[in-house]
mmCIF file of C-alpha atoms in Angstrom:
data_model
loop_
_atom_site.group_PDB
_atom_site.id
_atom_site.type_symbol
_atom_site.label_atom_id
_atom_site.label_comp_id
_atom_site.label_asym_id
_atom_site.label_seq_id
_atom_site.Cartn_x
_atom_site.Cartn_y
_atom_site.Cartn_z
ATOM 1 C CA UNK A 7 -33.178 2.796 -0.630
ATOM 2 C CA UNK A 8 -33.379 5.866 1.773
ATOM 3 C CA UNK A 9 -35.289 4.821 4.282
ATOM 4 C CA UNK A 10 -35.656 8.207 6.526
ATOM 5 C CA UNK A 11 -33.945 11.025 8.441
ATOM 6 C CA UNK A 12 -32.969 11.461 11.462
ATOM 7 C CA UNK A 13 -31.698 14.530 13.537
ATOM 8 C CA UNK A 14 -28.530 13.120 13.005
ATOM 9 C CA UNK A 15 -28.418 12.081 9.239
ATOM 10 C CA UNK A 16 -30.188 9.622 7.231
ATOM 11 C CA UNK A 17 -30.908 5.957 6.948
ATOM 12 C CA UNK A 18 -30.656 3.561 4.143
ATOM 13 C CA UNK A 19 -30.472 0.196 3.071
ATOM 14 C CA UNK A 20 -28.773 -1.422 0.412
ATOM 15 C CA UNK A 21 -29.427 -5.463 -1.096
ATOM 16 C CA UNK A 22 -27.144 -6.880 -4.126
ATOM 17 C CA UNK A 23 -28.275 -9.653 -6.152
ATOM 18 C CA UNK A 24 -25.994 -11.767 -8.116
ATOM 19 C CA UNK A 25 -27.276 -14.699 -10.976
ATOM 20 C CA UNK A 26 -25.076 -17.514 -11.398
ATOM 21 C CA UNK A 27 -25.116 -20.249 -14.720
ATOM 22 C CA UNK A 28 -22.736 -22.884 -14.092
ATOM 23 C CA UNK A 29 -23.399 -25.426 -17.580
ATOM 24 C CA UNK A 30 -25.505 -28.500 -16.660
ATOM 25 C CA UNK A 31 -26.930 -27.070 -13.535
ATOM 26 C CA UNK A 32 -29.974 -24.833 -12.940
ATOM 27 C CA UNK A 33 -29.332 -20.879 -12.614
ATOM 28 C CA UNK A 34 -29.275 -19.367 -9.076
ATOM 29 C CA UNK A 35 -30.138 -16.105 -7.747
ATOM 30 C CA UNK A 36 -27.846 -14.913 -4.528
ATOM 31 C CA UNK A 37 -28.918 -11.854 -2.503
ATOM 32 C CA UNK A 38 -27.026 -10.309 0.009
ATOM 33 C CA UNK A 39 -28.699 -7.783 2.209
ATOM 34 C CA UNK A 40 -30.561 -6.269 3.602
ATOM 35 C CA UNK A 41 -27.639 -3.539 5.177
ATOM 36 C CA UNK A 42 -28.317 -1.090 6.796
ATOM 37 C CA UNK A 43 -26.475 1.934 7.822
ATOM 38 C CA UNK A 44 -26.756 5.414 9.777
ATOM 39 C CA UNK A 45 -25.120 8.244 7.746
ATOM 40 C CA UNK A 46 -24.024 11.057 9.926
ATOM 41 C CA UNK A 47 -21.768 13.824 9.275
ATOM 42 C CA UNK A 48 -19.703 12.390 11.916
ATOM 43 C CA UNK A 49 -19.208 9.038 10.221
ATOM 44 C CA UNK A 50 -19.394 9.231 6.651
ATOM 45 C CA UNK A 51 -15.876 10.576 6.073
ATOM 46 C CA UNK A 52 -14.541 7.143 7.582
ATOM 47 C CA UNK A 53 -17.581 5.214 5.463
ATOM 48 C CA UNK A 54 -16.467 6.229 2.076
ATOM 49 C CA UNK A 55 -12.975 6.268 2.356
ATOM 50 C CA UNK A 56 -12.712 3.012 4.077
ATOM 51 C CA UNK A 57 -14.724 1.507 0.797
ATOM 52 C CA UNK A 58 -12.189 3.468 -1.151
ATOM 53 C CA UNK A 59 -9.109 2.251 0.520
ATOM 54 C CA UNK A 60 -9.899 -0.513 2.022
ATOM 55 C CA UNK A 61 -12.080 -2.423 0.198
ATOM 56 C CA UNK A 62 -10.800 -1.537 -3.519
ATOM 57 C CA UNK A 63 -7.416 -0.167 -2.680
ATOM 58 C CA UNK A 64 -8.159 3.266 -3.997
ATOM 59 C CA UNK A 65 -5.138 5.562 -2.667
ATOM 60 C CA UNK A 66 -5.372 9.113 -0.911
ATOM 61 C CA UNK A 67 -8.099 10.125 1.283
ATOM 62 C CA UNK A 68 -10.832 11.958 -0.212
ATOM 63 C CA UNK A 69 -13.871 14.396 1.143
ATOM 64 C CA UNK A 70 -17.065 12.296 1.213
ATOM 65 C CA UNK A 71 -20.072 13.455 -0.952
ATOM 66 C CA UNK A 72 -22.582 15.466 0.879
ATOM 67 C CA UNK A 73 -25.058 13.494 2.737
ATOM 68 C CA UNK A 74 -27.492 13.398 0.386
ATOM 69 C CA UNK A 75 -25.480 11.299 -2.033
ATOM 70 C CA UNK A 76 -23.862 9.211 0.076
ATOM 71 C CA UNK A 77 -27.085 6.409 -0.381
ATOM 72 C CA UNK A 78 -26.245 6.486 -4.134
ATOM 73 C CA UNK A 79 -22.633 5.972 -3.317
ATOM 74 C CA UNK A 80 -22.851 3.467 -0.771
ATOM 75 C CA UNK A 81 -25.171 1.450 -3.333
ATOM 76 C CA UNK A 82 -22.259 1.840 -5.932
ATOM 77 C CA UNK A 83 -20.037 0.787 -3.798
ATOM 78 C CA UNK A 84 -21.919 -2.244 -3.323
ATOM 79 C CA UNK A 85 -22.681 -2.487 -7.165
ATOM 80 C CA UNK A 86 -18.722 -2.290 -7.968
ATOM 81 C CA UNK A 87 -17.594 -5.255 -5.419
ATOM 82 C CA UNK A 88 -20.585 -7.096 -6.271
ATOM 83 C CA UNK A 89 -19.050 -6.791 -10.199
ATOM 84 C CA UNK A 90 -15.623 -8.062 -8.763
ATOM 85 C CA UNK A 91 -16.771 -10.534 -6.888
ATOM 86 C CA UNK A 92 -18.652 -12.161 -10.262
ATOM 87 C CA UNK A 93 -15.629 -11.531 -12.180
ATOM 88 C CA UNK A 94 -14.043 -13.969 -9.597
ATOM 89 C CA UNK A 95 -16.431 -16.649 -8.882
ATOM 90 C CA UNK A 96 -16.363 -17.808 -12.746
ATOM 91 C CA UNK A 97 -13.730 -18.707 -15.425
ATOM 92 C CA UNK A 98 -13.830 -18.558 -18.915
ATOM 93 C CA UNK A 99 -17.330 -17.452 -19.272
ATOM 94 C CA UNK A 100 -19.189 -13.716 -19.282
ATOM 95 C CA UNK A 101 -20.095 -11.437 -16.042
ATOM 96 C CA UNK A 102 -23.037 -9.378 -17.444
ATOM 97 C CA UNK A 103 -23.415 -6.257 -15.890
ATOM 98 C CA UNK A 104 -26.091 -3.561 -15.697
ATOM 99 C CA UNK A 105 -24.631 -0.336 -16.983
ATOM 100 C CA UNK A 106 -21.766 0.733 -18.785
ATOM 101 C CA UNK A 107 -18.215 0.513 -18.105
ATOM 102 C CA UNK A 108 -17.689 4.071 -18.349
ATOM 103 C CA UNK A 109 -14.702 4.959 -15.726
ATOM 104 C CA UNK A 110 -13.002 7.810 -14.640
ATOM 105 C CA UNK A 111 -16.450 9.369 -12.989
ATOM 106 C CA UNK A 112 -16.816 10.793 -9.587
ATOM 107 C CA UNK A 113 -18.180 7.834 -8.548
ATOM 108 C CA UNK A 114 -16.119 5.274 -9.835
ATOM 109 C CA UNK A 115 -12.128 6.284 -10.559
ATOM 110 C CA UNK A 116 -10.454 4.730 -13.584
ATOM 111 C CA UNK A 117 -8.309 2.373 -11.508
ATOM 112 C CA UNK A 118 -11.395 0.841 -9.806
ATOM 113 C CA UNK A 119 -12.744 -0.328 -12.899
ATOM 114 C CA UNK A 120 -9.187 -1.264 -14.174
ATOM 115 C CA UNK A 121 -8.776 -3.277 -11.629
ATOM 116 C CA UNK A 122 -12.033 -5.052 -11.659
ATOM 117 C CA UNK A 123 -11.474 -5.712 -15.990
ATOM 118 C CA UNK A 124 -8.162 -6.608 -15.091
ATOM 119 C CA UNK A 125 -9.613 -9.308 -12.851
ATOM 120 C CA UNK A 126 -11.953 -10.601 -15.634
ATOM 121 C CA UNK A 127 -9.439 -10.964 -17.524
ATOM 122 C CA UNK A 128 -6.870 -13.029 -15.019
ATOM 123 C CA UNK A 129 -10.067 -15.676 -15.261
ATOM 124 C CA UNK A 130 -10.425 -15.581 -18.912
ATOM 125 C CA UNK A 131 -13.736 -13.775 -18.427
ATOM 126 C CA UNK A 132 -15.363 -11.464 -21.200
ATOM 127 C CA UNK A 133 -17.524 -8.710 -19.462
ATOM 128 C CA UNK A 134 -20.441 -7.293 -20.997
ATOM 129 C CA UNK A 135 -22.539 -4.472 -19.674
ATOM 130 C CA UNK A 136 -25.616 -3.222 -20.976
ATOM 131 C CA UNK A 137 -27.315 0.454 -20.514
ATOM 132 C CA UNK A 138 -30.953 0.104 -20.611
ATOM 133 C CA UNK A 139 -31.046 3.873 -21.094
ATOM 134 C CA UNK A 140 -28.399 5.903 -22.969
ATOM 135 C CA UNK A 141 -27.757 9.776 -23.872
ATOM 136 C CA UNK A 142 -24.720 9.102 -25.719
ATOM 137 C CA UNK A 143 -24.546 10.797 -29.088
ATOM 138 C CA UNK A 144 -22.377 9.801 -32.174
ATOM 139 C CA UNK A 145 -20.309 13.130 -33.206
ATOM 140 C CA UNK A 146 -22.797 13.772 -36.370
ATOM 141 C CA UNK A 147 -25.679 14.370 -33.375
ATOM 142 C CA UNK A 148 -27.230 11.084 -33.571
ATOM 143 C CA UNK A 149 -29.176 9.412 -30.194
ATOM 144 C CA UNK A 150 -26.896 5.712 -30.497
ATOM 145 C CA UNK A 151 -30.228 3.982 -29.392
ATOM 146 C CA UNK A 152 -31.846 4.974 -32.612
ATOM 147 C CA UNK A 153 -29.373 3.700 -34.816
ATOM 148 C CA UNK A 154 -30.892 0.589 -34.976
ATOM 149 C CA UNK A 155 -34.601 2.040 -35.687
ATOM 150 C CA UNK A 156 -36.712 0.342 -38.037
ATOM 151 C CA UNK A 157 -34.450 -3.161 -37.918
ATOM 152 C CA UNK A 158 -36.695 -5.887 -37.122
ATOM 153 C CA UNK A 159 -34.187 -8.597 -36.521
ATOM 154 C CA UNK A 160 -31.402 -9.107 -33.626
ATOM 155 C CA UNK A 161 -28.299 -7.486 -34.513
ATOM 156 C CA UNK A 162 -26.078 -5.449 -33.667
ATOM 157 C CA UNK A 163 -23.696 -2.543 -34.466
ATOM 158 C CA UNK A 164 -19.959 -1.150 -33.026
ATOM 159 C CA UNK A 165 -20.409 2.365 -32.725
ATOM 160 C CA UNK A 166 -17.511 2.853 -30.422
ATOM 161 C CA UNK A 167 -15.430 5.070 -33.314
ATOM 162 C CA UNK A 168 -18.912 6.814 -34.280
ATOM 163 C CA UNK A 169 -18.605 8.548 -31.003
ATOM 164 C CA UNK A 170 -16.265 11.292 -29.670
ATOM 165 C CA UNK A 171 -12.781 10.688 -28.317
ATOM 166 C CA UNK A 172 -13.443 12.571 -25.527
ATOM 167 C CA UNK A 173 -16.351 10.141 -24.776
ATOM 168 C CA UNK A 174 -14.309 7.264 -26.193
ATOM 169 C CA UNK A 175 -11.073 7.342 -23.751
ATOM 170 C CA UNK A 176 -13.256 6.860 -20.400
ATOM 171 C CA UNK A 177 -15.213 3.689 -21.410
ATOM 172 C CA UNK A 178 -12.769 0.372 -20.986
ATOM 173 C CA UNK A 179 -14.376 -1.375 -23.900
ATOM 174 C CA UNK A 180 -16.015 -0.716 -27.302
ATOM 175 C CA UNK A 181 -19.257 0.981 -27.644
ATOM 176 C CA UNK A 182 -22.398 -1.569 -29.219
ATOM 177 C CA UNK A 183 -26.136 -0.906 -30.056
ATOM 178 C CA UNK A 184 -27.496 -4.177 -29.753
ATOM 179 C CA UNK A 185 -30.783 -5.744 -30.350
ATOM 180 C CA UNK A 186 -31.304 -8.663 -28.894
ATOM 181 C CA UNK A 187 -34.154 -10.256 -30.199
ATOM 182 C CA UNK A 188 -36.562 -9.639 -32.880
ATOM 183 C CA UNK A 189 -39.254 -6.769 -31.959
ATOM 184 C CA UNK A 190 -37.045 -6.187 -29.235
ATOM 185 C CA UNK A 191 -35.312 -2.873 -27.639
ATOM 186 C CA UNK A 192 -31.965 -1.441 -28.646
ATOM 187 C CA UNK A 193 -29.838 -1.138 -25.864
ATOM 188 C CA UNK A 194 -26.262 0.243 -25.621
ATOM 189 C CA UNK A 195 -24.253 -2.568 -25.073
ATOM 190 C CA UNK A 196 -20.200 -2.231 -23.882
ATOM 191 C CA UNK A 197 -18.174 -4.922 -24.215
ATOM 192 C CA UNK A 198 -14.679 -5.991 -22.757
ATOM 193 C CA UNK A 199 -13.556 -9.329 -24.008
ATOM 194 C CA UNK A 200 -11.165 -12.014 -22.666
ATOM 195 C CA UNK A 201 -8.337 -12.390 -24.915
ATOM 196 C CA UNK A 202 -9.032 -13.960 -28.107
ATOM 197 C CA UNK A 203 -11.899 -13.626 -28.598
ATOM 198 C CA UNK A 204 -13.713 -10.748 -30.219
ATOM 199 C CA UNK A 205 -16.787 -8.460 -29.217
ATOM 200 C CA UNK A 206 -18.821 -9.772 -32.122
ATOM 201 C CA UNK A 207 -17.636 -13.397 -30.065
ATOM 202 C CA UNK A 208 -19.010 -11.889 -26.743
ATOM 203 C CA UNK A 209 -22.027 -11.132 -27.673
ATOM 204 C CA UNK A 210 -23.280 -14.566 -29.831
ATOM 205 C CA UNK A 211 -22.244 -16.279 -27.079
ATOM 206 C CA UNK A 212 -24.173 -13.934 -24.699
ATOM 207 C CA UNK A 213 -27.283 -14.118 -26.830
ATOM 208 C CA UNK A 214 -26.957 -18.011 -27.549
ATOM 209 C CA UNK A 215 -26.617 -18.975 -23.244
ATOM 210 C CA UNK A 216 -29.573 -16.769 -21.560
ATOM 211 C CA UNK A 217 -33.345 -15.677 -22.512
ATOM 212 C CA UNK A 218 -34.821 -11.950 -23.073
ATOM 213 C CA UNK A 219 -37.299 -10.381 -22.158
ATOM 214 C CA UNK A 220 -38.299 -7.773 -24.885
ATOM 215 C CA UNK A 221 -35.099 -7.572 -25.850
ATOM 216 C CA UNK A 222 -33.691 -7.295 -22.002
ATOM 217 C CA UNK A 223 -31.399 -10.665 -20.740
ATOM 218 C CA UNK A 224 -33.674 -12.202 -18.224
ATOM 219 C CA UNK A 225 -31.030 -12.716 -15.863
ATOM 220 C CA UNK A 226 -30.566 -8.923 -15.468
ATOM 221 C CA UNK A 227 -34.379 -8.518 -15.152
ATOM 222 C CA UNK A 228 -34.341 -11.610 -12.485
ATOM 223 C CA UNK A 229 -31.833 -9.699 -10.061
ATOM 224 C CA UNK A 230 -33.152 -6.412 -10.212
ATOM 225 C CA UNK A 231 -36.385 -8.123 -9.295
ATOM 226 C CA UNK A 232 -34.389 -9.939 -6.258
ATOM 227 C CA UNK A 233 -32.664 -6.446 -5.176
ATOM 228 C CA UNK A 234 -35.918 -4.523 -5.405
ATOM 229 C CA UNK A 235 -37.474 -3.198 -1.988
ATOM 230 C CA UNK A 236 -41.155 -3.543 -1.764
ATOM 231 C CA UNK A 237 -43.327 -1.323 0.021
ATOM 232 C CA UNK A 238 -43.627 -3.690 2.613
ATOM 233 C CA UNK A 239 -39.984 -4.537 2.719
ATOM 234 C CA UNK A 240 -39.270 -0.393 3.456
ATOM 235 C CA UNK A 241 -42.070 -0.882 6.338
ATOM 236 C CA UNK A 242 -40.282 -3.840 7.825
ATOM 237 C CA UNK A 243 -36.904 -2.253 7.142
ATOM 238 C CA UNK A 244 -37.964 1.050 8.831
ATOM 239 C CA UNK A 245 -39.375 -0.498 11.725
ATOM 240 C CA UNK A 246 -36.366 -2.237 12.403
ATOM 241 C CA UNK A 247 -34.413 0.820 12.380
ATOM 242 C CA UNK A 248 -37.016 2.811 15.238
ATOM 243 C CA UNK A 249 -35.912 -0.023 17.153
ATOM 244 C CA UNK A 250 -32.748 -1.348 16.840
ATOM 245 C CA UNK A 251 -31.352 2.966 17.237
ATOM 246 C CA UNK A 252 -34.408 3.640 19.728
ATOM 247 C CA UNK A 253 -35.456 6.088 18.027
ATOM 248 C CA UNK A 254 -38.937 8.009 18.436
ATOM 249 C CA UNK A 255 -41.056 8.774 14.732
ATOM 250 C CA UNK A 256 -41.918 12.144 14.135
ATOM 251 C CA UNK A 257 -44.906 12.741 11.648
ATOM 252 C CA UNK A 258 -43.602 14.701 8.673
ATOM 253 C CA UNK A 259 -44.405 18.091 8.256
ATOM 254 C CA UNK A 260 -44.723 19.585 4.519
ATOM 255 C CA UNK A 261 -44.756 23.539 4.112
ATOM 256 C CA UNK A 262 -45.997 23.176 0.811
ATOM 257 C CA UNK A 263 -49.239 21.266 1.224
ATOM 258 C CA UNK A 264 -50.557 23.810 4.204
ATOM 259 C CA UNK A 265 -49.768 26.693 1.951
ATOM 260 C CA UNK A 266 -50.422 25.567 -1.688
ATOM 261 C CA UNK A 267 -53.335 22.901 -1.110
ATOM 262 C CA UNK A 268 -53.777 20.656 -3.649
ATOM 263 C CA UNK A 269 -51.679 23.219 -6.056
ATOM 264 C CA UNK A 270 -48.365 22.235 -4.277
#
């Protein structure tokens, strides 16, 4: 969440939320956060390349973003150790993640996610990730998402060789349309499983261990609830920031509105 400007750059904050099912015990929620931090153009060079080689072992240094970004990048940031750290904390069972595990993007380098998968796999771990929105496209044209219309039951389909290579060789899995549930929504579904077992495996045992929510696992929907900043949270959170940095609040000023009205 961008939380403001400043004459020097912009602050933001960032919360993670991880869900946890150990068998025979009750599910848990962990958050971690509130952070906040100051982007300037003086410091964000050292912020995302200490994430990059320090904290996933990324090599080279690389330019940072422009400032805009950087509070979607620090978030991923956050988003990708948060998906290591799962991969860790559990053996022989699934790390569900939201999104894909599409790699080799500006935001997330092949080896990063390598790495992470190759972690999963060290703890016997299958890794599912679903999209709850996709533009993918199989080569005929076809929206994946509506491959599924007019099925009424849970299923599923592997669509990964329906799509094109080019598309193909950056996600470190295979491609799925899944519907959960009956009546539910398709969602694209990527799965990585541990070894020996297969994707059609990974996802009965997904569907059989957690609860949906129109077709959505529940324990996704729980942690973006946890990770979500209310109105009130921003408040606090801004607050804070006027006076932890001493800062003095300007009123905004918007161009638009005192030349366009009500048009703007």
């Amino acid at each position: 969440m961008k939380l403001g400007e400043t004459n020097l750059g912009i602050i933001s904050a960032v919360r993670v939320a991880l869900w946890r099912q150990v068998p025979g015990e009750r599910p848990s929620i962990v958050r971690y956060g509130p952070y906040m931090v100051h982007l300037t153009n003086d410091n964000v060079d050292f912020i995302y390349n200490y994430f990059r080689r320090e904290i996933f072992g990324l090599k080279g240094r690389k330019r940072a973003p422009k400032l805009h970004k950087m509070t979607d990048r620090i978030r991923n940031f956050f988003e990708r150790l948060a998906q290591r750290y799962a991969c860790r904390i559990i053996d022989g069972g699934i790390s569900l993640w939201d999104g894909s595990l599409t790699a080799g993007t500006v935001d997330t380098p092949r080896e990063l996610m390598e790495e992470t998968l190759s972690i999963a796999s060290e703890h016997e771990n299958s890794v599912i990730a679903v999209s709850k929105q996709s533009v993918l496209r199989t080569r005929f044209g076809e929206r994946i998402l509506d491959l599924l219309e007019g099925e009424v039951g849970p299923c599923f389909k592997d669509i990964h060789d329906q799509i094109s290579s080019r598309h193909a060789s950056r996600i470190l899995g295979r491609v799925h349309v899944v519907k959960f549930a009956p009546m539910g929504f398709s969602f694209r579904v990527d799965v990585a499983p541990r070894h020996g077992l297969s994707c059609c495996e990974a996802l009965r045992l997904l569907r059989g261990n957690v609860s949906f929510y129109n077709g959505y696992p529940d324990p996704l929907r729980q942690v973006h609830i946890s990770a979500y900043f209310t109105p009130y949270e921003v408040l606090s959170l801004q607050s804070l920031a006027v006076e932890k940095y001493h800062m003095r609040v300007i009123p905004s000023f918007d161009v638009r509105r005192h030349i366009l009205g009500p048009f703007g």
